[in-house]
Short mmCIF file of C-alpha atoms in Angstrom, two decimals:
data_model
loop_
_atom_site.label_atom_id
_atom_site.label_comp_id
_atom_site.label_asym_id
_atom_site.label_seq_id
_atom_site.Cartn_x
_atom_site.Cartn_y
_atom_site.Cartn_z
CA UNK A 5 21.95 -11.11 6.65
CA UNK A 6 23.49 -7.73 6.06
CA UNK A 7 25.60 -8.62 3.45
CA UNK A 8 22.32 -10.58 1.62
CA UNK A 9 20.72 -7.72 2.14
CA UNK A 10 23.83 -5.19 0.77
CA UNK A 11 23.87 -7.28 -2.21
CA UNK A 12 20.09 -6.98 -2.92
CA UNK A 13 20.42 -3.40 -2.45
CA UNK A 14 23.09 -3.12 -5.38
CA UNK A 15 21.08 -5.51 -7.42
CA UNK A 16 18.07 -3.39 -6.80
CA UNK A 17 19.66 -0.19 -7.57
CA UNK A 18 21.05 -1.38 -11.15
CA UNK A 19 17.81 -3.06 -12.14
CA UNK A 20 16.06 0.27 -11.14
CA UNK A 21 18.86 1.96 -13.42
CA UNK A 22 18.13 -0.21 -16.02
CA UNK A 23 14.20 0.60 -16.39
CA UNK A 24 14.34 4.65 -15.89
CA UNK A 25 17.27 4.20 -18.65
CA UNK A 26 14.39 2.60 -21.30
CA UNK A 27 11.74 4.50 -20.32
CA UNK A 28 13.58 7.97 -20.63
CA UNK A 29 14.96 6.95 -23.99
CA UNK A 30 11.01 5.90 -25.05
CA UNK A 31 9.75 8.85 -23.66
CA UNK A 32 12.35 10.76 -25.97
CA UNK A 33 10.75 8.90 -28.77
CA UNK A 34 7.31 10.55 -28.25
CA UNK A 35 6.23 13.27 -30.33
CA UNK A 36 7.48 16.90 -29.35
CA UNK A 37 4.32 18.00 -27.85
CA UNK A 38 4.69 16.28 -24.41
CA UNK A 39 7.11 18.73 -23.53
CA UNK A 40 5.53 21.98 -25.34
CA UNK A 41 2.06 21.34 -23.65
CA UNK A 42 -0.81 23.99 -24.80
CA UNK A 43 1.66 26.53 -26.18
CA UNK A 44 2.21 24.44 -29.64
CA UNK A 45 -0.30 25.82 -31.57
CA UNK A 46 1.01 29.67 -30.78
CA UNK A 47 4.27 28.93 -30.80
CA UNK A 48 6.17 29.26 -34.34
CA UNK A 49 8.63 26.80 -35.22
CA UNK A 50 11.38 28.46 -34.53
CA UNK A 51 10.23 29.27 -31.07
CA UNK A 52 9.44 25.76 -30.72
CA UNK A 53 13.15 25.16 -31.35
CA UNK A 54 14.26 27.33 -28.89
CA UNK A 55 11.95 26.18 -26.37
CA UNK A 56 13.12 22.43 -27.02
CA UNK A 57 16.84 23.46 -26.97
CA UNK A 58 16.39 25.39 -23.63
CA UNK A 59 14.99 22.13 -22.05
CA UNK A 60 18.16 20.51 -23.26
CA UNK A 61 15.92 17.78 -25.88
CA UNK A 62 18.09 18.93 -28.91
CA UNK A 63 21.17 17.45 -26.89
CA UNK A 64 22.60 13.80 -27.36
CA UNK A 65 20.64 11.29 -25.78
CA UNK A 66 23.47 10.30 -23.08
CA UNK A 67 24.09 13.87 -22.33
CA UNK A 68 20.02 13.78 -21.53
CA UNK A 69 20.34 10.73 -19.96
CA UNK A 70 23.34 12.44 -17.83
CA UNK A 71 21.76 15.62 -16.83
CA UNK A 72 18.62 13.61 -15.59
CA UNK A 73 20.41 11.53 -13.13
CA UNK A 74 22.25 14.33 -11.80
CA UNK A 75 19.01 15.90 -11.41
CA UNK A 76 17.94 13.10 -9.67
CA UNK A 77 20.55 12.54 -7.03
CA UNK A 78 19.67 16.20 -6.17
CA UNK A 79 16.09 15.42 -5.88
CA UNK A 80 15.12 17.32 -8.81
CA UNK A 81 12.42 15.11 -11.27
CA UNK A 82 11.83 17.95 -13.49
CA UNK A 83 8.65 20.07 -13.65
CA UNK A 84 5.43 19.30 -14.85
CA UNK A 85 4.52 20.48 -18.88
CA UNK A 86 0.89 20.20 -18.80
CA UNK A 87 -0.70 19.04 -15.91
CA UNK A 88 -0.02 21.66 -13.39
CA UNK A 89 2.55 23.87 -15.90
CA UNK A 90 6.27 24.63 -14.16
CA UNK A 91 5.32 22.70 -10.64
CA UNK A 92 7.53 20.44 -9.45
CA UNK A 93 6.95 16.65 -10.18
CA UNK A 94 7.93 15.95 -7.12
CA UNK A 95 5.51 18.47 -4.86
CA UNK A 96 2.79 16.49 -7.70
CA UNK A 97 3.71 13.14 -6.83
CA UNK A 98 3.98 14.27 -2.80
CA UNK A 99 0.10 15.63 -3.00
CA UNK A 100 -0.97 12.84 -4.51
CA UNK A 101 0.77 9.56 -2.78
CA UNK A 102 -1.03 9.65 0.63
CA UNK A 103 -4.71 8.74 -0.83
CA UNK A 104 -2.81 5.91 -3.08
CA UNK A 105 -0.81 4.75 0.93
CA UNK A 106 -3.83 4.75 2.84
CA UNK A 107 -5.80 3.11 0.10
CA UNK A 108 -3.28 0.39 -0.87
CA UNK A 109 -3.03 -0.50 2.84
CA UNK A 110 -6.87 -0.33 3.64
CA UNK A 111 -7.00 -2.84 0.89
CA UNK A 112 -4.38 -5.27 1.92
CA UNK A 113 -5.73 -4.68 5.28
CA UNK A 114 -9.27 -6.01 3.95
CA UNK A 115 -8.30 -8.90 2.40
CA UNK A 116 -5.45 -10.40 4.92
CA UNK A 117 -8.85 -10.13 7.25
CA UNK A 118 -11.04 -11.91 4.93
CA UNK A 119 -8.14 -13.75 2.79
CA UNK A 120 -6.28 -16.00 5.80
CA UNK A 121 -9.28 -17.01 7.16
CA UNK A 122 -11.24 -18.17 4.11
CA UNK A 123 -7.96 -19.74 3.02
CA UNK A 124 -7.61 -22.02 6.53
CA UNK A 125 -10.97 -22.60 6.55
CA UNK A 126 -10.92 -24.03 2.95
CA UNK A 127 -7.98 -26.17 3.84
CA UNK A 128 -9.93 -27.57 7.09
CA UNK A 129 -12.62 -28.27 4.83
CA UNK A 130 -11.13 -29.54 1.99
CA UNK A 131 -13.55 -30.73 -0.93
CA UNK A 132 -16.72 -29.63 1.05
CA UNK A 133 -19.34 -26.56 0.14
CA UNK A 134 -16.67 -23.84 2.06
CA UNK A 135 -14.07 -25.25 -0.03
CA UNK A 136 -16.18 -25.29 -3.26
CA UNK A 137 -17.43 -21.94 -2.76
CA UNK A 138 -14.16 -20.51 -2.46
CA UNK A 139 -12.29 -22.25 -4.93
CA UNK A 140 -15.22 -20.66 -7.60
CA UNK A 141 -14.50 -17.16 -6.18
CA UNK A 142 -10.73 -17.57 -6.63
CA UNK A 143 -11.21 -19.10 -10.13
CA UNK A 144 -13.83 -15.93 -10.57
CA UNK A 145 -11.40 -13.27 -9.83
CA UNK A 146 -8.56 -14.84 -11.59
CA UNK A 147 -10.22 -16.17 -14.82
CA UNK A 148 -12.56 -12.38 -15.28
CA UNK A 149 -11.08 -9.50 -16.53
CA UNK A 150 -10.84 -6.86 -13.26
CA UNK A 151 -12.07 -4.05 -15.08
CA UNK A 152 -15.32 -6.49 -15.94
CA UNK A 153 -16.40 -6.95 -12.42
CA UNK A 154 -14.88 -3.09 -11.12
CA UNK A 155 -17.56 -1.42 -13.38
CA UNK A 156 -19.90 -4.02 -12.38
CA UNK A 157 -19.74 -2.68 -8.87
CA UNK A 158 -19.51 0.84 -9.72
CA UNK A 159 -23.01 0.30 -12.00
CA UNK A 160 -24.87 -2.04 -10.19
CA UNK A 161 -23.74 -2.44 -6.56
CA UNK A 162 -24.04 1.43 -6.40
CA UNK A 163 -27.71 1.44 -7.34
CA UNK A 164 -28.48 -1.90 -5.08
CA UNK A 165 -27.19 -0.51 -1.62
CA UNK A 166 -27.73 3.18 -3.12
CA UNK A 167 -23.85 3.83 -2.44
CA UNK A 168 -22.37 6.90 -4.21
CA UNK A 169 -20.25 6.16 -7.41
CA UNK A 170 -17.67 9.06 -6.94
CA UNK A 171 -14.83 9.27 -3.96
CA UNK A 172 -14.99 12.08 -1.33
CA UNK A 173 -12.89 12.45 0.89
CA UNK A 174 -14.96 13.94 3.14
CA UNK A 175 -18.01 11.07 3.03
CA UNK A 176 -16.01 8.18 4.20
CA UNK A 177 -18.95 5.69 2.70
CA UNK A 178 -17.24 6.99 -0.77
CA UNK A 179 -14.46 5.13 0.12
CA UNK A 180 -16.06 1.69 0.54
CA UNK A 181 -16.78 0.68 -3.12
CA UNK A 182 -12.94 1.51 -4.26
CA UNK A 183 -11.67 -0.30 -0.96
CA UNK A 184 -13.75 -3.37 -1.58
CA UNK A 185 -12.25 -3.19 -5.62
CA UNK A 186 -9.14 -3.18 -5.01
CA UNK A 187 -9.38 -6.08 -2.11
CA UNK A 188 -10.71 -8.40 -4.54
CA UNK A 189 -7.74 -10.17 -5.77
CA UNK A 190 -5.29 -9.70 -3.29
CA UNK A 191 -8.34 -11.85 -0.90
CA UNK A 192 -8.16 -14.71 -3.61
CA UNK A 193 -4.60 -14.59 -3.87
CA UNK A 194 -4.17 -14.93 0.42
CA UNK A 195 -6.79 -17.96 0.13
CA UNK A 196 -5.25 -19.76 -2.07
CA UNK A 197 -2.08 -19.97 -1.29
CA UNK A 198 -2.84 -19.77 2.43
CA UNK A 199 -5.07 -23.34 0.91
CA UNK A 200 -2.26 -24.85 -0.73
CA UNK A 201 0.28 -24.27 2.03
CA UNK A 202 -1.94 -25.75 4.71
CA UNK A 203 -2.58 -28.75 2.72
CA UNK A 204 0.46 -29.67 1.83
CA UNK A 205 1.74 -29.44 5.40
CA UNK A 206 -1.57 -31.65 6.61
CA UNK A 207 -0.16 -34.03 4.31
CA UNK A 208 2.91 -34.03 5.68
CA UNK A 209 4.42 -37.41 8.32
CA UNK A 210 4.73 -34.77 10.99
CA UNK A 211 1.30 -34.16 11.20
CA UNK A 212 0.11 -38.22 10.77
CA UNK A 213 2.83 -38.30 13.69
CA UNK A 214 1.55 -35.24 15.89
CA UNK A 215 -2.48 -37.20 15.56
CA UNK A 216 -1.30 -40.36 15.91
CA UNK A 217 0.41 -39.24 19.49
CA UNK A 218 -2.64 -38.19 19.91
CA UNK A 219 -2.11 -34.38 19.86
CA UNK A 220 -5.06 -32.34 19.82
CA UNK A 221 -6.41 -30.96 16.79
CA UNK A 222 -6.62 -27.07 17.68
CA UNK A 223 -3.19 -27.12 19.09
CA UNK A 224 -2.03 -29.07 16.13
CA UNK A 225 -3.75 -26.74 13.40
CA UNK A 226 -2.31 -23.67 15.13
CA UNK A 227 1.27 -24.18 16.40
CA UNK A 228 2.20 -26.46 13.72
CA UNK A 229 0.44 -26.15 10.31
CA UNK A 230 -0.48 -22.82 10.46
CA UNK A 231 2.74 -21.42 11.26
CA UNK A 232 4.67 -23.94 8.76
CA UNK A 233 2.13 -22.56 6.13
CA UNK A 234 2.54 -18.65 6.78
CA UNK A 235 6.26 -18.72 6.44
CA UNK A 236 6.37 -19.04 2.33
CA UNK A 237 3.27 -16.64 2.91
CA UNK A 238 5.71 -14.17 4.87
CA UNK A 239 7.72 -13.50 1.43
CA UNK A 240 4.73 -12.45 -0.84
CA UNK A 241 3.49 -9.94 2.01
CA UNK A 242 5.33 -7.35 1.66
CA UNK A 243 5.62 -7.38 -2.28
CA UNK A 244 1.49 -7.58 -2.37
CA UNK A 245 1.64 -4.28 -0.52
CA UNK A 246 3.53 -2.11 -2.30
CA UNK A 247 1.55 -3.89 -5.66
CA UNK A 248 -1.53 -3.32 -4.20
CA UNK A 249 -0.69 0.62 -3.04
CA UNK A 250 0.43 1.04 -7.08
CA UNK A 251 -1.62 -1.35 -8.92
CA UNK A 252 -4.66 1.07 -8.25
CA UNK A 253 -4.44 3.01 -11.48
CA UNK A 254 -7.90 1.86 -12.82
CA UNK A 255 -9.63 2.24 -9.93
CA UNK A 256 -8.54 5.26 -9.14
CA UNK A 257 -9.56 6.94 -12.50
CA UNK A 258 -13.09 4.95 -12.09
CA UNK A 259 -13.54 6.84 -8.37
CA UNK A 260 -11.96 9.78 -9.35
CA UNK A 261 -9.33 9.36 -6.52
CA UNK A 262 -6.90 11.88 -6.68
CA UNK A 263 -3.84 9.69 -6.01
CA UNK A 264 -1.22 8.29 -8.01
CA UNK A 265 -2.68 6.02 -10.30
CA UNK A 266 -5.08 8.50 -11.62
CA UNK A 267 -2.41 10.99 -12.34
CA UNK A 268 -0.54 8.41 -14.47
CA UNK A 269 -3.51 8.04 -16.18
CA UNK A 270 -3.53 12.28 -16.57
CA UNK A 271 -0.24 12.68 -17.31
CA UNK A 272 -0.32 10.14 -20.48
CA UNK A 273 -3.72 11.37 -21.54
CA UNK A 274 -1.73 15.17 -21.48
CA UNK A 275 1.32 13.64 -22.72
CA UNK A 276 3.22 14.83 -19.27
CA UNK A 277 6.45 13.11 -20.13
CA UNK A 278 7.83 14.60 -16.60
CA UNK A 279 5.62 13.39 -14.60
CA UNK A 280 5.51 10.10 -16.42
CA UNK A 281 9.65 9.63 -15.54
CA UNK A 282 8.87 10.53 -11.92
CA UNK A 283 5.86 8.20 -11.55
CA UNK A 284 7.68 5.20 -12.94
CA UNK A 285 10.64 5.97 -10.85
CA UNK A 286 8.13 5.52 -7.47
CA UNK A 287 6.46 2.72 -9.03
CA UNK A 288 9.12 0.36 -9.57
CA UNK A 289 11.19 1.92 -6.70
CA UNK A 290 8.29 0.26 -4.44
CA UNK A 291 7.69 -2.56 -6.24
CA UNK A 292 11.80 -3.42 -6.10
CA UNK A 293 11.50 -2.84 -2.46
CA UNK A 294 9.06 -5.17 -1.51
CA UNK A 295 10.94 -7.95 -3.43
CA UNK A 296 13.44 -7.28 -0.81
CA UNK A 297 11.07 -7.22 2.09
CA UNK A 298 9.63 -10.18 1.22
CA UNK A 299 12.93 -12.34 1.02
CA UNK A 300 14.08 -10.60 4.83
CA UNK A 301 10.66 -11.62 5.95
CA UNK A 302 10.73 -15.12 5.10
CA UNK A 303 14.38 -15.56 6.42
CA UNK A 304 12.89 -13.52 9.71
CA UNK A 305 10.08 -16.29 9.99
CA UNK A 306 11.71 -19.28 9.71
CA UNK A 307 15.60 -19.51 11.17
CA UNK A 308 16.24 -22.46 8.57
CA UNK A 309 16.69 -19.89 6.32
CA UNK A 310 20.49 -18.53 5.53
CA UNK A 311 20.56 -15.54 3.57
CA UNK A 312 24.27 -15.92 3.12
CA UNK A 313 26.80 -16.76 0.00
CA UNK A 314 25.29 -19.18 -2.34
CA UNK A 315 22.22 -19.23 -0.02
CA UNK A 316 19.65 -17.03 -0.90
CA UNK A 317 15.92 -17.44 -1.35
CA UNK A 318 16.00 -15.78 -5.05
#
């Protein structure tokens, strides 16, 4: 396990390498003004020269590329340009990351409640009105656009059960219309694979076996299928997570949360190249570590598993 787990680590750490690497040397591709801010149009050109050259842009693009990441190991992501001029990215990023945590998990929370349950219930009623009803919600959410059915809520659902349209943090009945966004497909997504897994261990010769012994159905449902069924399950819980606690960009900008997503959505509209870097860094820093979670999990859940040499799940 810990060498699997070593070896994920370095595999993580040079695919992370890999996509600051691109986006830095994009981001250097972007016009000048993301890193001049609202001082362009009174500074001259030659002070706009000396001003670039001071923030080291007028140096080779590995010398950049060099100076970042020893930045980086120090902590240092740079400061912001535009958004909050000469702060720290990362004192941004650290003001801003809570509302996107307790958000992302409020939503996973919401839908492994309503999600797991909808999804063993379809599979006990397979091909009757539960079944039907939720296979047209999953097919909903996957086959319509999100942003269709988020402003949909925000316009319409606001107005029905007179909800406000903005966040608060203060009015916790604010935070009910973004939670029950962002739960949407990550609900779908737990009942239908929590569907297919269940099936396809009903149709298994264990189970015909288990009934035909004459084992009761409750015991059978619960000790055997749905444990069989949550271990693939196990692997794609920790990844939805850490998706679901970044994947909130548009929702955040449509509540006017103040976490991470709607910076991103700040800092490109600003053309904050700094913050940008550091935001990307998080994102796929998370998203890389719940790959990893997910694979541990699974081996953690079922002792079949060998996360050795020439035996791992990936």
């Amino acid at each position: 396990m810990l060498r699997y787990v070593g070896k994920r680590l370095l595999q993580s750490i040079v695919t992370l390498f890999i996509i600051i690497t691109i986006v830095f040397s994009l981001l250097r591709l972007m016009p000048e003004e993301g890193y001049l801010g609202a001082a362009a149009e009174k500074m001259s050109p030659a002070q706009k020269e000396v001003y670039l050259t001071n923030l080291g842009l007028r140096d080779p693009l590995l010398v950049q590329l060099g100076n970042f990441y020893t930045d980086l190991l120090q902590g240092d992501l740079g400061k912001s340009v535009t958004y909050r001029t000469d702060v720290p990215v990362v004192t941004i990023i650290a003001d801003k990351i809570m509302y996107s945590l307790l958000f992302g998990l409020g939503a996973v929370g919401l839908s492994l409640l309503i999600g797991v349950p909808l999804g063993i219930l379809m599979a006990q009623m397979k091909g009757r009105w539960l079944d039907r009803l939720g296979t047209g919600y999953i097919v909903f959410v996957v086959a319509v656009p999100a942003a269709v059915y988020y402003l949909v809520i925000q316009m319409y659902i606001t107005d029905i059960f007179r909800l406000p349209m903005l966040f608060d943090e203060y009015k916790p009945i604010t935070w009910l219309l973004p939670l029950t966004s962002m739960a949407l497909a990550p609900t779908a997504s737990y009942a239908m694979w929590m569907r297919r897994y269940m099936v396809d261990e009903l149709n298994k010769d264990y189970i015909k076996l288990a009934r035909a012994k004459g084992v009761k159905e409750r015991t059978l449902m619960f000790s055997h299928v749905l444990r069989n069924a949550f271990i693939p399950m196990a692997q794609y819980l920790p990844a939805t997570i850490l998706f679901t606690i970044t994947g909130s960009i548009y929702i955040e900008s449509l509540y006017s949360i103040p976490g991470m997503g709607g910076l991103l959505v700040d800092a490109i509209q600003r053309q904050d190249n700094t913050i940008v870097q550091g935001l990307v860094l998080v994102f796929s820093s998370l998203g890389i570590i719940g790959l990893i979670l997910g694979d541990i999990a699974m081996a953690l859940v079922d002792p079949r598993i060998k996360l050795g040499k020439g035996e791992s799940v990936r």
